[in-house]
Coordinates of C-alpha atoms and ligand atoms in Angstrom, one line a residue:
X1 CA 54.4 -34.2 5.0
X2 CA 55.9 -36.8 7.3
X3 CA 54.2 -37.4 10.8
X4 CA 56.6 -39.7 12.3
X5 CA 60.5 -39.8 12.5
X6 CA 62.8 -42.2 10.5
X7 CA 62.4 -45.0 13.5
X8 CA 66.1 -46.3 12.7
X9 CA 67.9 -42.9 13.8
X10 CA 70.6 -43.1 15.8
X11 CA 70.8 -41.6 19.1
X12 CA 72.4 -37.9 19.3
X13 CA 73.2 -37.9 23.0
X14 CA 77.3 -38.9 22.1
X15 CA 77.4 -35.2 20.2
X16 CA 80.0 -32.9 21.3
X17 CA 79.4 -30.8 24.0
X18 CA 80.5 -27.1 24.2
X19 CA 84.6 -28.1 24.4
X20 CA 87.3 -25.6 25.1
X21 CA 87.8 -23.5 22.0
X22 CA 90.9 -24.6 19.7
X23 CA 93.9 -21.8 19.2
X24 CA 92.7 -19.6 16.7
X25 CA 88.7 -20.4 17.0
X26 CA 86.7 -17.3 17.6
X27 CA 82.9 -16.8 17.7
X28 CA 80.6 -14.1 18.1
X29 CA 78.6 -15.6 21.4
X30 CA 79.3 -13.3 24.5
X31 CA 82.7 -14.8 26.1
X32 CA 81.1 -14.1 29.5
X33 CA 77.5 -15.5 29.5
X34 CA 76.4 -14.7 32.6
X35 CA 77.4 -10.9 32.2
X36 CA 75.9 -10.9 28.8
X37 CA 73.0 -11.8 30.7
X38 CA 73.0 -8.8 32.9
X39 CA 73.3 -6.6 30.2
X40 CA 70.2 -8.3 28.4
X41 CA 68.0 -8.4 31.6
X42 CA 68.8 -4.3 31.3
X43 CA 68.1 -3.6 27.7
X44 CA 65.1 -5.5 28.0
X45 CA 64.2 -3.3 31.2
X46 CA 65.4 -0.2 29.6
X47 CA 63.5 -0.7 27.1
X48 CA 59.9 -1.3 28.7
X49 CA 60.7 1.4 31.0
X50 CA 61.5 3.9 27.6
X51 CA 57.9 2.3 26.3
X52 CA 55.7 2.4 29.7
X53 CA 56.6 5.9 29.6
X54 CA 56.2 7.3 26.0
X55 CA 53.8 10.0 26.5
X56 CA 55.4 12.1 28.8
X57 CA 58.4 12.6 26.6
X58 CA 57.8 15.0 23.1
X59 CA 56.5 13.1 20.3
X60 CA 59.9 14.5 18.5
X61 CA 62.8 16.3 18.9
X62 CA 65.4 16.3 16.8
X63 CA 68.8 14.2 17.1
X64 CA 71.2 16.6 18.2
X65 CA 74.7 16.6 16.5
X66 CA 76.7 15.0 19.1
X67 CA 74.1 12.1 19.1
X68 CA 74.7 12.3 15.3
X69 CA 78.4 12.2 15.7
X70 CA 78.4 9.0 18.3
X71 CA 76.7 7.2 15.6
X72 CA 79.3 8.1 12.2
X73 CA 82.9 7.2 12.8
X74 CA 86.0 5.1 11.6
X75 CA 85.3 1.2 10.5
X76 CA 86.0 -0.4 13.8
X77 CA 88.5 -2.6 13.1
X78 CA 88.5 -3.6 17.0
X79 CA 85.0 -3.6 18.5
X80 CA 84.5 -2.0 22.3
X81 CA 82.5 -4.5 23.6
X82 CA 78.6 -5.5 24.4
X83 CA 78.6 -2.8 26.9
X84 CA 80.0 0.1 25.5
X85 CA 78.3 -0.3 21.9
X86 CA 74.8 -0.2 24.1
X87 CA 75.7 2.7 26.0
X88 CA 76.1 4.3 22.9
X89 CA 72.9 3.0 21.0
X90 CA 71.3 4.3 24.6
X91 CA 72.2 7.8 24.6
X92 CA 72.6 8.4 21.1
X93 CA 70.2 6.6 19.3
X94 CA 67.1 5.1 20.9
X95 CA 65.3 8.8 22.3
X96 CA 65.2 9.8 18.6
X97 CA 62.4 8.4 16.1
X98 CA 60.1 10.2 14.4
X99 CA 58.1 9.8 16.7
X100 CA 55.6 7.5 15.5
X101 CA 55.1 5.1 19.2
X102 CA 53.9 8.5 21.0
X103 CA 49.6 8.9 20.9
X104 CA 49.7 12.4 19.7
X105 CA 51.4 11.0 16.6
X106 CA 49.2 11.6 13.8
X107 CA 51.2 11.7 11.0
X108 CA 51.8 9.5 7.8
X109 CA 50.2 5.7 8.2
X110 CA 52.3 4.5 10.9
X111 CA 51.9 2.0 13.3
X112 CA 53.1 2.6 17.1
X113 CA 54.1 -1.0 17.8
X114 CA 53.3 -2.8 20.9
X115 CA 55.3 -4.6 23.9
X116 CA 54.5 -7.7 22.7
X117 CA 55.1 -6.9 19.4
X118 CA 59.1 -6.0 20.3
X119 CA 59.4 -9.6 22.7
X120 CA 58.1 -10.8 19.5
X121 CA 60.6 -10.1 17.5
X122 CA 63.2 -10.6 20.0
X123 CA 62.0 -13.9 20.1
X124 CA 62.0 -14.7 16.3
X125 CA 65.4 -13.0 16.0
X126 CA 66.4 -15.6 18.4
X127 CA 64.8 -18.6 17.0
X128 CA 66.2 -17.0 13.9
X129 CA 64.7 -19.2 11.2
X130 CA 64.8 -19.5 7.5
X131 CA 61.0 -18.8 5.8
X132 CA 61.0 -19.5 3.1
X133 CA 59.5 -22.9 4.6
X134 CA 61.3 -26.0 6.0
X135 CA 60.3 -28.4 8.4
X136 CA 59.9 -26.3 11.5
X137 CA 57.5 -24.0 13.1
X138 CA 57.3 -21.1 11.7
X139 CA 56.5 -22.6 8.7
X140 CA 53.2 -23.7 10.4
X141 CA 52.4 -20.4 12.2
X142 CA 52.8 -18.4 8.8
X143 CA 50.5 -21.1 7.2
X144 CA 47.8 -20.0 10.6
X145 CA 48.4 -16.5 10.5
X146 CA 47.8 -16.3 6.6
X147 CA 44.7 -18.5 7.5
X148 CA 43.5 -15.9 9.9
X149 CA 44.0 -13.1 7.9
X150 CA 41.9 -14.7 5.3
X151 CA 39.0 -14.9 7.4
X152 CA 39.3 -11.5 8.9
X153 CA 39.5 -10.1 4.9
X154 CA 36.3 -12.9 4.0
X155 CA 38.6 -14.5 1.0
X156 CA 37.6 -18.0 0.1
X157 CA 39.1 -21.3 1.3
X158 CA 42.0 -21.9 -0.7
X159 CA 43.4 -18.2 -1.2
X160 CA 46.7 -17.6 -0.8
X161 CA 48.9 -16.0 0.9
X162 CA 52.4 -14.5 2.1
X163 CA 53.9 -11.9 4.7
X164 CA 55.7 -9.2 2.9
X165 CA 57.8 -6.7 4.0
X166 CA 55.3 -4.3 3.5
X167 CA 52.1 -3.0 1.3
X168 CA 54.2 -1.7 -1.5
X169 CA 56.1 -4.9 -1.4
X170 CA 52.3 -6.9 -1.1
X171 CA 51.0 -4.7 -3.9
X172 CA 54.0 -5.5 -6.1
X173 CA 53.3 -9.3 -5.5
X174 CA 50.0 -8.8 -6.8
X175 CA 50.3 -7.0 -10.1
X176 CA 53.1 -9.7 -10.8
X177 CA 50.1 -12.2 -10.6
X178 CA 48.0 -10.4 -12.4
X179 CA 49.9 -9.6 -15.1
X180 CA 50.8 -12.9 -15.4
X181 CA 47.5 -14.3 -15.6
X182 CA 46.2 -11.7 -17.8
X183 CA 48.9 -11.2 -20.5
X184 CA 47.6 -13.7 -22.8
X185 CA 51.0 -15.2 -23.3
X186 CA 53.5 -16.8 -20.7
X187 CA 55.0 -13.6 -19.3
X188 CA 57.3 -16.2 -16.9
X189 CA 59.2 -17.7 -20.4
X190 CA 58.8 -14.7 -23.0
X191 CA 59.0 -11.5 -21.0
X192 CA 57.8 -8.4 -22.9
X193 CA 60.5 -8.5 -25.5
X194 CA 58.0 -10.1 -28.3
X195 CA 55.4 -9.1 -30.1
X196 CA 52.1 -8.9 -28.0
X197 CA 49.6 -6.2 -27.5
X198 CA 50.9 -3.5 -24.9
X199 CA 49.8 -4.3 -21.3
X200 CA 47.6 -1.6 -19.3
X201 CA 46.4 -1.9 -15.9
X202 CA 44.3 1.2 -14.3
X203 CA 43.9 3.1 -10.7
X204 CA 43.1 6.7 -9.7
X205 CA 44.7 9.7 -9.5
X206 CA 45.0 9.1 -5.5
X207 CA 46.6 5.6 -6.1
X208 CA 49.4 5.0 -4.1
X209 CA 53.3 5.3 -5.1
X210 CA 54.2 2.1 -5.3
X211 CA 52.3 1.8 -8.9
X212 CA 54.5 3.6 -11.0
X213 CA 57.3 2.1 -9.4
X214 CA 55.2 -1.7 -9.6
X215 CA 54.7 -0.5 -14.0
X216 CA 58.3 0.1 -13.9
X217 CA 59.7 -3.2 -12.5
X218 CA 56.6 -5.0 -14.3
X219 CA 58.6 -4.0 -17.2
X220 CA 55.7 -2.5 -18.7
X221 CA 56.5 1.7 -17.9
X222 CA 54.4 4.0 -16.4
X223 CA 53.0 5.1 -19.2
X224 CA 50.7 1.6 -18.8
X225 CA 49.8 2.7 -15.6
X226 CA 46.5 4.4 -16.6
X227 CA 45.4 7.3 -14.2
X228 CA 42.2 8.2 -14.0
X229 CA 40.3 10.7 -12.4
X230 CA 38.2 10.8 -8.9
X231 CA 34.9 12.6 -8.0
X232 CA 34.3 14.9 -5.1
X233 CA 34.9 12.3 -2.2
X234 CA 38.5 11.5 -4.2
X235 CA 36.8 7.9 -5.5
X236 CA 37.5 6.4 -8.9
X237 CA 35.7 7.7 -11.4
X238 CA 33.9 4.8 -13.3
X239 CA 32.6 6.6 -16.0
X240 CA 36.3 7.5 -16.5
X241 CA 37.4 3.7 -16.0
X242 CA 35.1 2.8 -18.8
X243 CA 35.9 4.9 -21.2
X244 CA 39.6 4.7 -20.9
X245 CA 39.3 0.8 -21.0
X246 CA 37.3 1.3 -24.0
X247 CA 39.7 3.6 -25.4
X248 CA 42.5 1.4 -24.5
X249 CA 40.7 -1.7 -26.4
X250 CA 40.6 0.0 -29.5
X251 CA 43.8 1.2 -29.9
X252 CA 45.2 -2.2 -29.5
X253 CA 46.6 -2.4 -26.1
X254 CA 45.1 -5.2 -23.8
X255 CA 44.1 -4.0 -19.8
X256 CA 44.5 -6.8 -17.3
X257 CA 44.1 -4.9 -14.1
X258 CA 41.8 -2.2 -12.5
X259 CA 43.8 -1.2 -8.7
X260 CA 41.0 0.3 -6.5
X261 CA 41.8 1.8 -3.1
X262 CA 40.2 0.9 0.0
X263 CA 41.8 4.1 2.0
X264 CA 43.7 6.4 -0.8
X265 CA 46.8 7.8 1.5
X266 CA 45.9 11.3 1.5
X267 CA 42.5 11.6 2.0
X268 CA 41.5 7.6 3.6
X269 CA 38.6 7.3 0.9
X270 CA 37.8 4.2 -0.5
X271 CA 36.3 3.6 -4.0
X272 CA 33.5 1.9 -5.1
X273 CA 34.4 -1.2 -5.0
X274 CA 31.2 -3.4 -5.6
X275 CA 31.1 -1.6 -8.8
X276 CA 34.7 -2.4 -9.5
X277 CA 34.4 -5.4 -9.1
X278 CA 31.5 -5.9 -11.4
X279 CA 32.8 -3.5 -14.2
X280 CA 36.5 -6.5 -13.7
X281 CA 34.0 -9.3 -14.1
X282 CA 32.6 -8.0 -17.4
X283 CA 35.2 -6.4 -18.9
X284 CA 37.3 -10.0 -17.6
X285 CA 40.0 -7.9 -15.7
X286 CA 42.1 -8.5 -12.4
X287 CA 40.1 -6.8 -9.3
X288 CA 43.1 -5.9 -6.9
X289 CA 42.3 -3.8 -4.2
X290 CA 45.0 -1.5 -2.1
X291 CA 44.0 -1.8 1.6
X292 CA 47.2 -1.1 2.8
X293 CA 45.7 0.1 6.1
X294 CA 42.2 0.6 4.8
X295 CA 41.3 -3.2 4.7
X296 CA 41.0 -3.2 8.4
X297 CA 38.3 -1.4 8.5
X298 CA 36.5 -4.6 7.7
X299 CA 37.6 -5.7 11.0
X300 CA 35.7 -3.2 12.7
X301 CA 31.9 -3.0 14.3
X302 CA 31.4 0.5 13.0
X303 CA 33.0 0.8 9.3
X304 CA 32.9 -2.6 8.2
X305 CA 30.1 -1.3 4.9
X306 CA 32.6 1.1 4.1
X307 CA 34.9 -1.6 2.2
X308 CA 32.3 -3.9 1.2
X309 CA 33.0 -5.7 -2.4
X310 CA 36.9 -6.0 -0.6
X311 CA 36.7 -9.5 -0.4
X312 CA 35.8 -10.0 -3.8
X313 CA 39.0 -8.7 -5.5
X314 CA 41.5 -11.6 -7.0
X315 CA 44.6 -10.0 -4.8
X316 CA 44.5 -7.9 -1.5
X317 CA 47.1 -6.0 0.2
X318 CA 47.3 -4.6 3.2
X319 CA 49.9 -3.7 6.2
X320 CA 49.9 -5.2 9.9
X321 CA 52.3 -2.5 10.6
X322 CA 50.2 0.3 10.2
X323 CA 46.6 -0.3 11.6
X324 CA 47.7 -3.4 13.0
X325 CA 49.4 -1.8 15.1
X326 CA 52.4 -4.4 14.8
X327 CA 55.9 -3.0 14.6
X328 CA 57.7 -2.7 11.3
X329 CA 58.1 -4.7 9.2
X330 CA 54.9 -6.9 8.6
X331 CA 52.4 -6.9 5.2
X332 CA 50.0 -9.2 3.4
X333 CA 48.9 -10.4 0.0
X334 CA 46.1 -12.5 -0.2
X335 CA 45.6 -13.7 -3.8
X336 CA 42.6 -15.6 -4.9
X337 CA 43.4 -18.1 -7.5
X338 CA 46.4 -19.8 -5.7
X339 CA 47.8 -20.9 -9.3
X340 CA 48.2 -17.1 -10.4
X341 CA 50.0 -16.4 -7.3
X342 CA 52.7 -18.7 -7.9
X343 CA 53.1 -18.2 -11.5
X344 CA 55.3 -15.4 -11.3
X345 CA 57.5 -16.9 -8.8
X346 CA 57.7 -20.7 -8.7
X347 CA 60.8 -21.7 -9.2
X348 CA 63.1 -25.2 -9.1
X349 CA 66.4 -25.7 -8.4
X350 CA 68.4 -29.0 -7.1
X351 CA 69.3 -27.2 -3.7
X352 CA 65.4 -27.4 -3.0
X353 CA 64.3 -30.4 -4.2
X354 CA 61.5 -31.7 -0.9
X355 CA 63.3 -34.9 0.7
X356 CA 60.1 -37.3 2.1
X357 CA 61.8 -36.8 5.8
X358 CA 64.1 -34.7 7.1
X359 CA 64.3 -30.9 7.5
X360 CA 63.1 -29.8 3.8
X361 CA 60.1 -31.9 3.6
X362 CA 57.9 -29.5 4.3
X363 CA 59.4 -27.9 1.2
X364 CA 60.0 -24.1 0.6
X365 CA 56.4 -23.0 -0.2
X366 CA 57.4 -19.0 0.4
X367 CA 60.3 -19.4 -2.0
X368 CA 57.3 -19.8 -4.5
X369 CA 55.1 -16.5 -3.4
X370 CA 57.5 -13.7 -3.5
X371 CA 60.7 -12.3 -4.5
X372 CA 62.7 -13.3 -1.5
X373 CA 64.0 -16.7 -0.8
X374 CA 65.8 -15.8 3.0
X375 CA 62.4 -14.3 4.9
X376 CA 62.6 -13.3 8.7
X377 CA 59.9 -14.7 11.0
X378 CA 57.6 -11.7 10.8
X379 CA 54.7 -13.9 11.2
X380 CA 55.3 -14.5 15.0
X381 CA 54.8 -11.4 16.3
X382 CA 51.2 -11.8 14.2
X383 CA 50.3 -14.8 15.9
X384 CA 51.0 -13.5 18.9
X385 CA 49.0 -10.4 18.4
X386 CA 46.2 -12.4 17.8
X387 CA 46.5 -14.7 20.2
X388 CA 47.1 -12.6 23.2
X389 CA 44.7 -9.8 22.2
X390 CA 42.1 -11.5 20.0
X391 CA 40.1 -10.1 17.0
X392 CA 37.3 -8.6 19.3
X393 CA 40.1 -6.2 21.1
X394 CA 41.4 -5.4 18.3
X395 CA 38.0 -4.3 16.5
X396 CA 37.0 -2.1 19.8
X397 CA 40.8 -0.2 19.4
X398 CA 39.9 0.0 15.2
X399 CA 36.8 1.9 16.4
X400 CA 38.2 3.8 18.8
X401 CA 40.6 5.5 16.1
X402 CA 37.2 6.1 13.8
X403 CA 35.5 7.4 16.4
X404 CA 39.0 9.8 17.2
X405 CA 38.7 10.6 13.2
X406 CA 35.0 12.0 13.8
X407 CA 36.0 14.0 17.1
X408 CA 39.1 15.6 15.5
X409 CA 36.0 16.6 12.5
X410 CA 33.9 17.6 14.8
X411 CA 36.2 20.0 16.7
X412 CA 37.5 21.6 13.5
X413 CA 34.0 22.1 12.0
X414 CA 32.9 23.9 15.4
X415 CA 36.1 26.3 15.3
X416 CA 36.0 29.3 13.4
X417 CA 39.4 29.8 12.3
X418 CA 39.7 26.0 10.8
X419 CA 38.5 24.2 8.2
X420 CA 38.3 20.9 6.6
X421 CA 40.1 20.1 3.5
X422 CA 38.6 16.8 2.2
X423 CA 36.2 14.6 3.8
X424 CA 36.8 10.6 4.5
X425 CA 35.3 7.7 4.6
X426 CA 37.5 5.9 7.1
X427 CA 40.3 7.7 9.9
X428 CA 42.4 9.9 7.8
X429 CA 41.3 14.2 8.6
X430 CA 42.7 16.7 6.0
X431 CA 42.0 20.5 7.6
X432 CA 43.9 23.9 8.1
X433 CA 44.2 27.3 9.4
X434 CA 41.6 29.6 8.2
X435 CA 42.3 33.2 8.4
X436 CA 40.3 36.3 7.1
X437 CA 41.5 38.2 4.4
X438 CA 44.4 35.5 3.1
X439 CA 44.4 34.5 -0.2
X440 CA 45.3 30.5 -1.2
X441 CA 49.0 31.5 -1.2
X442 CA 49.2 32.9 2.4
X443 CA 47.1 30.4 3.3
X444 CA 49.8 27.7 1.8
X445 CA 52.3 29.6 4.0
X446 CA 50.8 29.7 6.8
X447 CA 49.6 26.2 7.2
X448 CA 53.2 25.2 6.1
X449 CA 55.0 27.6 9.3
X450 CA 52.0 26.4 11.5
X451 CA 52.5 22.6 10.7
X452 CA 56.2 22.6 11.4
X453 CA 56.1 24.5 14.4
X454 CA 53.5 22.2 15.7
X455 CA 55.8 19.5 15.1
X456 CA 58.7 21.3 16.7
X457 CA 56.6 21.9 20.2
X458 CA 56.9 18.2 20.8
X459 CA 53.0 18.1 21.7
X460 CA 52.2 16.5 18.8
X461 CA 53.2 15.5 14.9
X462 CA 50.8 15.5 12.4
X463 CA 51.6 15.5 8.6
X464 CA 50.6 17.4 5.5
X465 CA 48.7 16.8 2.6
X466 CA 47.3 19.1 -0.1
X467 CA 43.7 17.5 -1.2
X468 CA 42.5 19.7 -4.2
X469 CA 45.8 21.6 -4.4
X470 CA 45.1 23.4 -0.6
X471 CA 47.8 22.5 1.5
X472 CA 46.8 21.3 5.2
X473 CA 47.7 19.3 7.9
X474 CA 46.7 16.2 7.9
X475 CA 46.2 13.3 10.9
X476 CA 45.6 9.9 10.0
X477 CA 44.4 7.8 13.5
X478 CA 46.1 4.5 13.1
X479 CA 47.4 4.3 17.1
X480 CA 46.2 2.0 19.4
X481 CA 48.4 4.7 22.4
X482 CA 45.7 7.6 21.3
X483 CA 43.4 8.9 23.6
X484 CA 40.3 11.4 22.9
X485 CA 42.1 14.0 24.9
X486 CA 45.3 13.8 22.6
X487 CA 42.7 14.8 19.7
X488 CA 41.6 17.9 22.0
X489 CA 45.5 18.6 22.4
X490 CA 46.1 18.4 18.6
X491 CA 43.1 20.6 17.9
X492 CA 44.7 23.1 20.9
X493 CA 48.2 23.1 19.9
X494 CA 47.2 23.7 16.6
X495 CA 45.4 26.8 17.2
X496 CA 47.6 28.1 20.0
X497 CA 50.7 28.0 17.4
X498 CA 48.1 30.2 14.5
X499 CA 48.1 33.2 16.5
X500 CA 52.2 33.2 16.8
X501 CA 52.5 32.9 13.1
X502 CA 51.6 36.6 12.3
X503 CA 51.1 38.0 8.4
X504 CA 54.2 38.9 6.8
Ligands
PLP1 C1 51.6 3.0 3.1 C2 50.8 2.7 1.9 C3 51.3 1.8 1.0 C4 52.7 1.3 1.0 O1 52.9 0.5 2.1 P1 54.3 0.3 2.8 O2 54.0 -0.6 3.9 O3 54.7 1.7 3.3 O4 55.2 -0.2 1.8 C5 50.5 1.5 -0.1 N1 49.2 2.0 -0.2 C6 48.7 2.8 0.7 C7 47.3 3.3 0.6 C8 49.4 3.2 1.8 O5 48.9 4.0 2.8

């Protein structure tokens, strides 16, 4: 990479300034600036005033149809301005999310964003660079925050890495590696259309969704996605792994990947993955592990044991927007063996051929890591996150939400009418309504009325999952906004809304 300028450039200071625009010439820059700037100055204040004061609105309500009706309409052929489209976006549109920035938000794995976070993005919309690399910044603060992340996950020196849209993207990434590198043949040229042994990689029946999709696009079906069954705490079974490897082996077909789970969606358990990894290093199979939001647990002072073997898989992935607590969109892959990450997706083409100087000579090293060439600068907001806050703040908020995890189990062991569903190793709690006399069934029911008037109160949204077939709520702590008395207020609204739901 050059240091130093071509010294024999000419100077730039004869360029054209901003001239008067010719007859015809339009552009999409505001044709008043300095009322454009007003209007800024108030989105950016409506907007931190909307934020500052997030938990004294509901966590949800839902859009109402005249909001829905602002929003549909006729192609504009003639647009109504800066202003108006605001207004619009203002009262229609901003007041209704899911719900996901409030602290009694419990639902699903999703992050609440931060203030920083937003200005963040603001800012990289504005610098509005192309990622897949060039000579510029961002380039360099991906190449950091990829560095970082590498650290915090306890990879090795010379890992790589990319930002991804998110963990089903990261996850993706990483079974593209590793059946790359574990085919036996050179998937990139060949494909699957000749004759090789069939390909079979392996998780657990609480894998996430984006595997059967991943088999699908791998080209391989999901019929290669081997499922295989968990024990008691909802972890891999490896007595299961083994024999179905061995099984696999002797019918012909050729494994290349085990998928372990550090935090399975529904339940936030993590399998053994020390033993994973051993059983991949004999049996000379890809370790990837799914940390979507589990890996950070590693990050914090409390759980850190709970993932341990992580950082010896060949690929990690994991989000930054959901116990990062980033805004959307923002995910890792971290892949050992730098060669296999690339082979899938290394590319060349005349267009992006590195000059020695100039704007491409840092070259388009993202192009070569992932699907997309055009990337946003997702890793900004990243970098800032980590420099304004540092690791240690962020640890003390990652076991905060444990500790929130253990008070919301506490509280529904100690109350009679509620019971737990699953247990957890990390800061997702699976209970529900208990009620004498109700068989599974009216159970179901009930749990099913009580969860979606809980929602509909506004005082708090958890979600639903059905560990072992018993469908419960479920709260998954992932919210840097959460407070121990929003867990008491879940715990209360929950049991308050029980007694309305009568037998029927
Ligand atoms: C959310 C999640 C994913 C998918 O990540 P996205 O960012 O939603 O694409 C994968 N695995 C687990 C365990 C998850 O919780």
């Amino acid at each position: 990479m050059p240091d130093k300028p071509n010294p024999d450039r000419p100077l730039t200071d004869d360029l054209p300034t901003d001239g008067p625009l010719a007859d015809g010439e339009r552009h999409l820059d505001p044709d008043d600036w300095h009322a454009f700037r007003a209007l800024a100055h108030r989105m950016v204040d409506d907007t931190l005033d909307f934020l500052s004061k997030v938990e004294t609105e509901p966590v949800w309500h839902p859009m109402p149809d005249a909001a829905k009706e602002t929003v549909r309409g006729p192609l504009p052929r003639a647009g109504r301005g800066e202003s108006e489209t605001y207004k619009a976006f203002a009262e229609s549109i901003q007041p209704f999310t899911n719900g996901n920035r409030h602290p009694r938000f419990f639902g699903w794995v999703q992050s609440c964003g931060t203030p920083l976070g937003m200005m963040a993005d603001m800012l990289a919309a504005a610098m509005n660079p192309h990622c897949a690399g060039f000579e510029q910044a961002s380039t360099y603060v991906e190449e950091q925050v990829i560095e970082w992340l590498r650290q915090l996950m306890g990879f090795p020196k010379g890992s790589s890495g990319i930002l991804l849209g998110g963990g089903t993207m990261a996850n993706f990434v990483a079974l593209a590696a590793a059946r790359d590198d574990r085919a036996g043949f050179d998937v990139f040229t060949e494909g699957l259309q000749s004759e090789h042994p069939p390909l079979v990689f392996y998780g657990s029946s609480e894998l996430h969704g984006w595997a059967p999709k991943t088999a699908n696009l791998l080209g391989i079906g999901t019929d290669s996605f081997r499922v295989v069954g968990v024990d008691q705490r909802y972890r891999l079974r490896l007595d299961e792994l083994r024999a179905a490897i061995a099984r696999d082996r002797a019918s012909g077909r050729r494994p290349f990947c085990v998928a372990a789970s550090a935090g399975t969606v529904t339940t936030g358990a993590v399998d053994d993955l020390d033993a994973i990894a051993d059983l991949c290093r004999d049996e000379d199979l890809w370790f990837h592990v799914d940390g979507a939001f589990g890996a950070w647990a590693r990050v914090s002072s409390t759980h850190g044991d709970a993932v341990r073997g992580m950082e010896r898989a060949d690929s990690l992935a994991f989000d930054l927007h959901k116990w990062g607590y980033l805004p959307f969109e923002i995910a890792c892959v971290l892949v050992r063996d730098a060669a296999a990450h690339r082979r899938p997706f290394a590319i060349s083409g005349s267009y992006i051929v590195p000059t020695e100087r100039g704007t491409l000579s840092a070259g388009l090293p993202y192009a070569d890591l992932g699907l997309e060439l055009t990337r946003g600068f997702k890793a900004l907001k990243a970098w800032m996150l980590l420099n304004a806050y540092g690791v240690d703040r962020i640890a003390t908020i990652l076991d905060q939400n444990l500790a929130q995890a253990g008070r919301l189990i506490e509280l529904v062991e100690a109350a009679p009418d509620l019971e737990l569903l699953a247990p957890t190793d990390l800061n997702v709690v699976c209970f529900r309504v208990q009620r004498e006399g109700y068989d599974e069934g009216q159970l179901d029911g009930l749990n099913r009325e009580v969860l979606m008037r809980v929602q509909e109160s506004g005082v708090a949204v958890p979600s639903s999952a059905s560990p072992g077939g018993r469908f419960g709520l479920r709260a998954c702590f992932v919210n840097h906004r959460t407070r121990a008395s929003d867990v008491d207020r879940l715990v209360r609204v929950v049991r308050e809304v029980s007694t309305q739901v009568r037998a029927d």
